[in-house]
Short mmCIF file of N, CA and C in Angstrom, two decimals:
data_model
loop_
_atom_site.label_atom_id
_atom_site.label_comp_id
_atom_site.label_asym_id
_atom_site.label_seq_id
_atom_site.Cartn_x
_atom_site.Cartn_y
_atom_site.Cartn_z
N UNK A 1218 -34.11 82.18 146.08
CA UNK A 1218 -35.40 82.66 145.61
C UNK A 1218 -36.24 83.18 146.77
N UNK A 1219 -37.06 84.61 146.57
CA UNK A 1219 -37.57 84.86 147.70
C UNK A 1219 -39.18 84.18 147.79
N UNK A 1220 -39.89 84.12 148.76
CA UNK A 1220 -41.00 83.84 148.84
C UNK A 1220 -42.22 84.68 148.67
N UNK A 1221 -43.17 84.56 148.23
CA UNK A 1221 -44.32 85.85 148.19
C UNK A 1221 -44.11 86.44 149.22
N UNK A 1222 -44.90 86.07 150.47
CA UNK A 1222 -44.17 87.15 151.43
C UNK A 1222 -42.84 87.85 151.23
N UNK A 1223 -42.39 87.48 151.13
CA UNK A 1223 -41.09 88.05 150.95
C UNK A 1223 -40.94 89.61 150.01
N UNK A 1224 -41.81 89.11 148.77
CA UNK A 1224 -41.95 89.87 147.81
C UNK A 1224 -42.74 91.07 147.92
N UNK A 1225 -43.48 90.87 148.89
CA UNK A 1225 -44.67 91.71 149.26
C UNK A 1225 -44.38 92.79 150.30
N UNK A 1226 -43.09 92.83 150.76
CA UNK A 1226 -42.75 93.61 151.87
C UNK A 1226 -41.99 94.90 151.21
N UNK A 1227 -42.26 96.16 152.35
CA UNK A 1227 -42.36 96.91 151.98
C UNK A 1227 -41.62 97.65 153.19
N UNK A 1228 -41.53 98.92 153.32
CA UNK A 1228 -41.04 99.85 154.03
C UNK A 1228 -41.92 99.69 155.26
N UNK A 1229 -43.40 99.96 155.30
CA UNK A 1229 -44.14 99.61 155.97
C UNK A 1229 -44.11 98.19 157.19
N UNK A 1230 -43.79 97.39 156.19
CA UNK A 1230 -43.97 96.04 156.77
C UNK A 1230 -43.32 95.45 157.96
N UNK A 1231 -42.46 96.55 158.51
CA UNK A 1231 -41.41 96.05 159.60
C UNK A 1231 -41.99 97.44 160.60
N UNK A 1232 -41.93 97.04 161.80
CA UNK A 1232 -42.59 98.19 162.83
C UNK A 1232 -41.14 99.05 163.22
N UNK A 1233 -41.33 100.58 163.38
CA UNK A 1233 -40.54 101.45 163.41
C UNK A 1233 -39.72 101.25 164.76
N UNK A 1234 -41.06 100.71 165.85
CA UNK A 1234 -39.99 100.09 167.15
C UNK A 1234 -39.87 98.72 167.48
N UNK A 1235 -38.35 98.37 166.93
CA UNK A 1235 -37.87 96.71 166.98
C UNK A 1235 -37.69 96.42 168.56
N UNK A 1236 -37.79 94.69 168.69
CA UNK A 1236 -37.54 94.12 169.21
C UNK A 1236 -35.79 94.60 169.74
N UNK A 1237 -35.78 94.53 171.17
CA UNK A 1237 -34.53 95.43 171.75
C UNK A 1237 -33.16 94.31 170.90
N UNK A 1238 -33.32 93.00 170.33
CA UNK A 1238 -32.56 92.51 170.57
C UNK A 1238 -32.30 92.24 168.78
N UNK A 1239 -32.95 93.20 168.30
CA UNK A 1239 -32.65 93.07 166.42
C UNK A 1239 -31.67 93.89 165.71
N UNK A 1240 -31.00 93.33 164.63
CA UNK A 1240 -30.34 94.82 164.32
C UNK A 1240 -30.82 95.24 163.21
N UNK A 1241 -30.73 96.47 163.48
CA UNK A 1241 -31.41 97.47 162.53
C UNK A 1241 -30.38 97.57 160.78
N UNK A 1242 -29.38 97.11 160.81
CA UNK A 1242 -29.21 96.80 159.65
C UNK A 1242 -29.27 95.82 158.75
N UNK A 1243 -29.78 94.71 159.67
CA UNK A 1243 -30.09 93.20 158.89
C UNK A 1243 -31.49 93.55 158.76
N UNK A 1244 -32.72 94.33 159.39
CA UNK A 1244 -33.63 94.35 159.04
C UNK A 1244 -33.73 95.08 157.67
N UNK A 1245 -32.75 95.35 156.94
CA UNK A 1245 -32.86 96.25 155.88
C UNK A 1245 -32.55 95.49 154.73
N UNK A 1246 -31.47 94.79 155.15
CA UNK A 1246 -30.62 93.71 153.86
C UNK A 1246 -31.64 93.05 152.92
N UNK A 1247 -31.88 93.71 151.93
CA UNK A 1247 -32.78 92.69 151.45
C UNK A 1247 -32.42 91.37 150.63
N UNK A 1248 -31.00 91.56 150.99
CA UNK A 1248 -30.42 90.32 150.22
C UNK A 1248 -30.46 88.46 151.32
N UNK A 1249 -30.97 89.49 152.51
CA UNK A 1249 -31.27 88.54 153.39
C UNK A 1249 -32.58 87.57 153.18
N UNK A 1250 -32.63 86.67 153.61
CA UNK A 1250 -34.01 85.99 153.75
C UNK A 1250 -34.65 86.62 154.90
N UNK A 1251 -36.39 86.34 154.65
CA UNK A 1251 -37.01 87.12 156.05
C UNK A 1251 -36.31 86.66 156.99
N UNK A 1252 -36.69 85.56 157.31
CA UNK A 1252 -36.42 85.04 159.03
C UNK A 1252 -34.58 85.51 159.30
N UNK A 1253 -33.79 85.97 158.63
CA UNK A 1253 -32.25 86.65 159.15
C UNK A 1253 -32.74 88.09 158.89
N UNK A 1254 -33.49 88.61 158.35
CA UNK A 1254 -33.68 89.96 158.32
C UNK A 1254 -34.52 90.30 160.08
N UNK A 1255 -35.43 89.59 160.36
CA UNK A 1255 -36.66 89.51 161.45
C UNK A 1255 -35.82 88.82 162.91
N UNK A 1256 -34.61 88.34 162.18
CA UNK A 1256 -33.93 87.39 163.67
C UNK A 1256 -33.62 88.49 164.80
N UNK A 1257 -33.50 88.00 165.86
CA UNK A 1257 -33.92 88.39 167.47
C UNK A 1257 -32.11 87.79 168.09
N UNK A 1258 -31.35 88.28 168.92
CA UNK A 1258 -30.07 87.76 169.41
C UNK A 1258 -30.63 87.22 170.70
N UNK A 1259 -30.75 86.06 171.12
CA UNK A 1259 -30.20 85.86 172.29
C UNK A 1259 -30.24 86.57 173.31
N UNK A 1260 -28.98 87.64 173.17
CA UNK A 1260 -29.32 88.93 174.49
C UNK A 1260 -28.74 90.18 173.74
N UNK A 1261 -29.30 90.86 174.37
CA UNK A 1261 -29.04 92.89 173.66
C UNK A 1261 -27.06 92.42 173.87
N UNK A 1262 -26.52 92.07 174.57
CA UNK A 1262 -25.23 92.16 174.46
C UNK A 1262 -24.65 91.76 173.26
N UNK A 1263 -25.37 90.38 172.57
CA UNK A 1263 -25.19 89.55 171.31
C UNK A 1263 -25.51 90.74 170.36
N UNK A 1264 -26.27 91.41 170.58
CA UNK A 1264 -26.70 91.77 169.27
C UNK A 1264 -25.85 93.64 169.08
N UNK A 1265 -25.42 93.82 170.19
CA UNK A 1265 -24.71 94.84 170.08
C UNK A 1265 -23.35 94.54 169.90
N UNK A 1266 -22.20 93.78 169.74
CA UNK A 1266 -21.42 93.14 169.15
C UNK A 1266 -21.66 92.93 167.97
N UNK A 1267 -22.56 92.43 167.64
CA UNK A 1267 -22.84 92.33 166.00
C UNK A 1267 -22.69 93.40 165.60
N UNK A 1268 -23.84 94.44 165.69
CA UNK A 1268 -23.61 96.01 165.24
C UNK A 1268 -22.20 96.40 165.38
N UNK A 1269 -21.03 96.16 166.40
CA UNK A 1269 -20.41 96.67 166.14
C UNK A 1269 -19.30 96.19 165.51
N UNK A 1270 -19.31 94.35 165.74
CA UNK A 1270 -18.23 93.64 164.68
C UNK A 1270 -18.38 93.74 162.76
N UNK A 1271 -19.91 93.65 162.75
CA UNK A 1271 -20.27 93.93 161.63
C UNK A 1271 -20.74 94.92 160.07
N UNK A 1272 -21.00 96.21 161.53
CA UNK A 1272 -21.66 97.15 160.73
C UNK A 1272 -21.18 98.57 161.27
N UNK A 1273 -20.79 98.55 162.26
CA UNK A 1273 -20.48 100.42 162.72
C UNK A 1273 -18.77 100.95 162.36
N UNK A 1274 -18.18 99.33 162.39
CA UNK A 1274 -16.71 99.77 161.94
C UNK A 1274 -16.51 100.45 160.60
N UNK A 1275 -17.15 100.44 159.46
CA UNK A 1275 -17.65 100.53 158.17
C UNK A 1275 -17.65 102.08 158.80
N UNK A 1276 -18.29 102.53 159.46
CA UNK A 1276 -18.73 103.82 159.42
C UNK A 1276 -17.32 104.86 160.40
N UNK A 1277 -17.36 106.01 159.30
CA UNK A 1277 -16.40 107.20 160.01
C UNK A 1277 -17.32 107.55 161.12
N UNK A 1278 -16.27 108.04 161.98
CA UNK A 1278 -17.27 108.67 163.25
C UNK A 1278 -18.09 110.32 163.15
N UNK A 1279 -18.00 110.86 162.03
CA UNK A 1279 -18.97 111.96 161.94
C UNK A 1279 -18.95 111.99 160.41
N UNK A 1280 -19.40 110.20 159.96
CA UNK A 1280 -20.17 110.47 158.14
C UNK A 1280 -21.30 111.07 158.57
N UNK A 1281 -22.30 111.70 157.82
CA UNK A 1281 -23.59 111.51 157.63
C UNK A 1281 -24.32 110.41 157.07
N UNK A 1282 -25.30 109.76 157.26
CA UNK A 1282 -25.36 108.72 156.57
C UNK A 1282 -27.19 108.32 157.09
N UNK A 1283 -27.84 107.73 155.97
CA UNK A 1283 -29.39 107.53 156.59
C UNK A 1283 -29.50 106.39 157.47
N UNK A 1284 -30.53 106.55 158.55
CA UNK A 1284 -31.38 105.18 159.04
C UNK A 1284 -30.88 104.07 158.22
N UNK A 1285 -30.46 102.99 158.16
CA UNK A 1285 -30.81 101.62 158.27
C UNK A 1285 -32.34 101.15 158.09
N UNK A 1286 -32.78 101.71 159.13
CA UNK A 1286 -33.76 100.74 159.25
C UNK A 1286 -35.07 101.33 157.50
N UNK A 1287 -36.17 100.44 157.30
CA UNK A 1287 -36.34 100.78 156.08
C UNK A 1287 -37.71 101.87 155.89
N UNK A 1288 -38.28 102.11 156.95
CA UNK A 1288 -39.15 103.17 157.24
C UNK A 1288 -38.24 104.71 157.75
N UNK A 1289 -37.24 104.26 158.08
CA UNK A 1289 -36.29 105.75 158.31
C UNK A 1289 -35.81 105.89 156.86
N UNK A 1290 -35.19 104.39 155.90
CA UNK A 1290 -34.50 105.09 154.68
C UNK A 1290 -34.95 105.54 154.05
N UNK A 1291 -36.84 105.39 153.71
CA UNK A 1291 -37.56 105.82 152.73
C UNK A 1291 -37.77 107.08 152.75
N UNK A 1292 -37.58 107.25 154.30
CA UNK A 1292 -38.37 109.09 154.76
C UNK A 1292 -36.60 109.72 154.62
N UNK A 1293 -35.94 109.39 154.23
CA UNK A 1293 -34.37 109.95 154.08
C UNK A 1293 -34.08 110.48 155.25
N UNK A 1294 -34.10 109.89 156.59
CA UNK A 1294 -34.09 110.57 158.00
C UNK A 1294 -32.62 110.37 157.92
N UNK A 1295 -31.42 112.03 157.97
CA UNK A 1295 -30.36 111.68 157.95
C UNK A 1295 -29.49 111.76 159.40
N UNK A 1296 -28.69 111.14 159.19
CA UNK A 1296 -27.95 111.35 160.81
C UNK A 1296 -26.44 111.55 160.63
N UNK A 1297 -26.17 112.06 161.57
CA UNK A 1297 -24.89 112.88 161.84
C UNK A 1297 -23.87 112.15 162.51
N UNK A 1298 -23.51 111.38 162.02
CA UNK A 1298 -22.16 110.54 162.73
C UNK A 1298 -22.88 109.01 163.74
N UNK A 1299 -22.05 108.46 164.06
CA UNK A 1299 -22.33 107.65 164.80
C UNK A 1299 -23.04 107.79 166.36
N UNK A 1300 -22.51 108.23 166.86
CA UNK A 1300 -23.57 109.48 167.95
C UNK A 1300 -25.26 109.62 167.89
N UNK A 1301 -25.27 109.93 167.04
CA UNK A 1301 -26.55 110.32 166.33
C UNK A 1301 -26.70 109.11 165.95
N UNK A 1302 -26.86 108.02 165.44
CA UNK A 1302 -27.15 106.72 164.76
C UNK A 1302 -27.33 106.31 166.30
N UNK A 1303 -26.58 106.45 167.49
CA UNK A 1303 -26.69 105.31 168.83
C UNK A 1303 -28.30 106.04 169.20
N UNK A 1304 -27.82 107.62 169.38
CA UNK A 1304 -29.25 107.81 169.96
C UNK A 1304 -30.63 107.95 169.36
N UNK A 1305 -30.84 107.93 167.64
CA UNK A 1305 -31.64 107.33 167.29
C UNK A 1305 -32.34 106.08 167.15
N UNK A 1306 -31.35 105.38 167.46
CA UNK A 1306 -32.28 103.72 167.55
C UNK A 1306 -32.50 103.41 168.53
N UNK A 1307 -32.09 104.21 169.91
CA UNK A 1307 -32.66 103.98 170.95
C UNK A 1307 -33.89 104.54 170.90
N UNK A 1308 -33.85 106.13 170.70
CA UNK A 1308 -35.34 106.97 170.85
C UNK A 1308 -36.52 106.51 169.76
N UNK A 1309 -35.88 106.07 168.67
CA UNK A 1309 -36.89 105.78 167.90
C UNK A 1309 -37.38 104.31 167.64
N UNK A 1310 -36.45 103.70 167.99
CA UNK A 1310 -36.18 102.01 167.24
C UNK A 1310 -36.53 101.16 168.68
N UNK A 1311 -36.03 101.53 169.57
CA UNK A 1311 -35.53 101.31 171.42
C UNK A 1311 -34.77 100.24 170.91
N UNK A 1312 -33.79 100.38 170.39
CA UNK A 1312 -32.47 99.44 169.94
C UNK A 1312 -31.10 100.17 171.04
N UNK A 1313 -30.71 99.70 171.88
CA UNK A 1313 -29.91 100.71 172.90
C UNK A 1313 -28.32 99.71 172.50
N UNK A 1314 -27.71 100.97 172.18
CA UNK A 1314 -26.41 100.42 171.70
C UNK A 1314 -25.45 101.22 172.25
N UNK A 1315 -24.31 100.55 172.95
CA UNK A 1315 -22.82 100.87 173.04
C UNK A 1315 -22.55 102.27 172.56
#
């Protein structure tokens, strides 16, 4: 069950530039609870392993495919392969990934 907060969140509600050490696709999950959506790794190394044990293998290397994050999915910001996904979450997110 989610919590009011919980309920109350929105596209808005998460800032466009994360914490270096979040991933930008758990901030989206809404099947997550806040605090695993909002969680922080340890170190940028932890959390770039994740992205890539968890979430970039999934992806062909030139799908198109939107932002993750939930202020990029709403604005349909699309990106061009994985390439394009690394250097947007750095320039926009400052999420610096592998």
């Amino acid at each position: 069950p989610q919590t009011k907060q919980e309920d109350s969140l929105s596209a808005s509600s998460f800032l466009l530039v994360c914490d270096p050490r979040q991933c930008l696709f758990c901030i989206d999950d809404e099947g997550l609870p806040l605090a695993q959506r909002m969680f922080c790794y340890s170190r940028v190394a932890k959390m770039m392993d994740h992205i890539e044990d968890e979430h970039l293998r999934r992806f062909a290397p030139d799908t198109t495919s939107p932002c993750p994050h939930p202020t990029c999915r709403k604005e349909g910001v699309p990106l061009d392969g994985v390439l394009h996904f690394k250097r947007h979450a750095q320039d926009v997110h400052s999420i610096k990934l592998r």
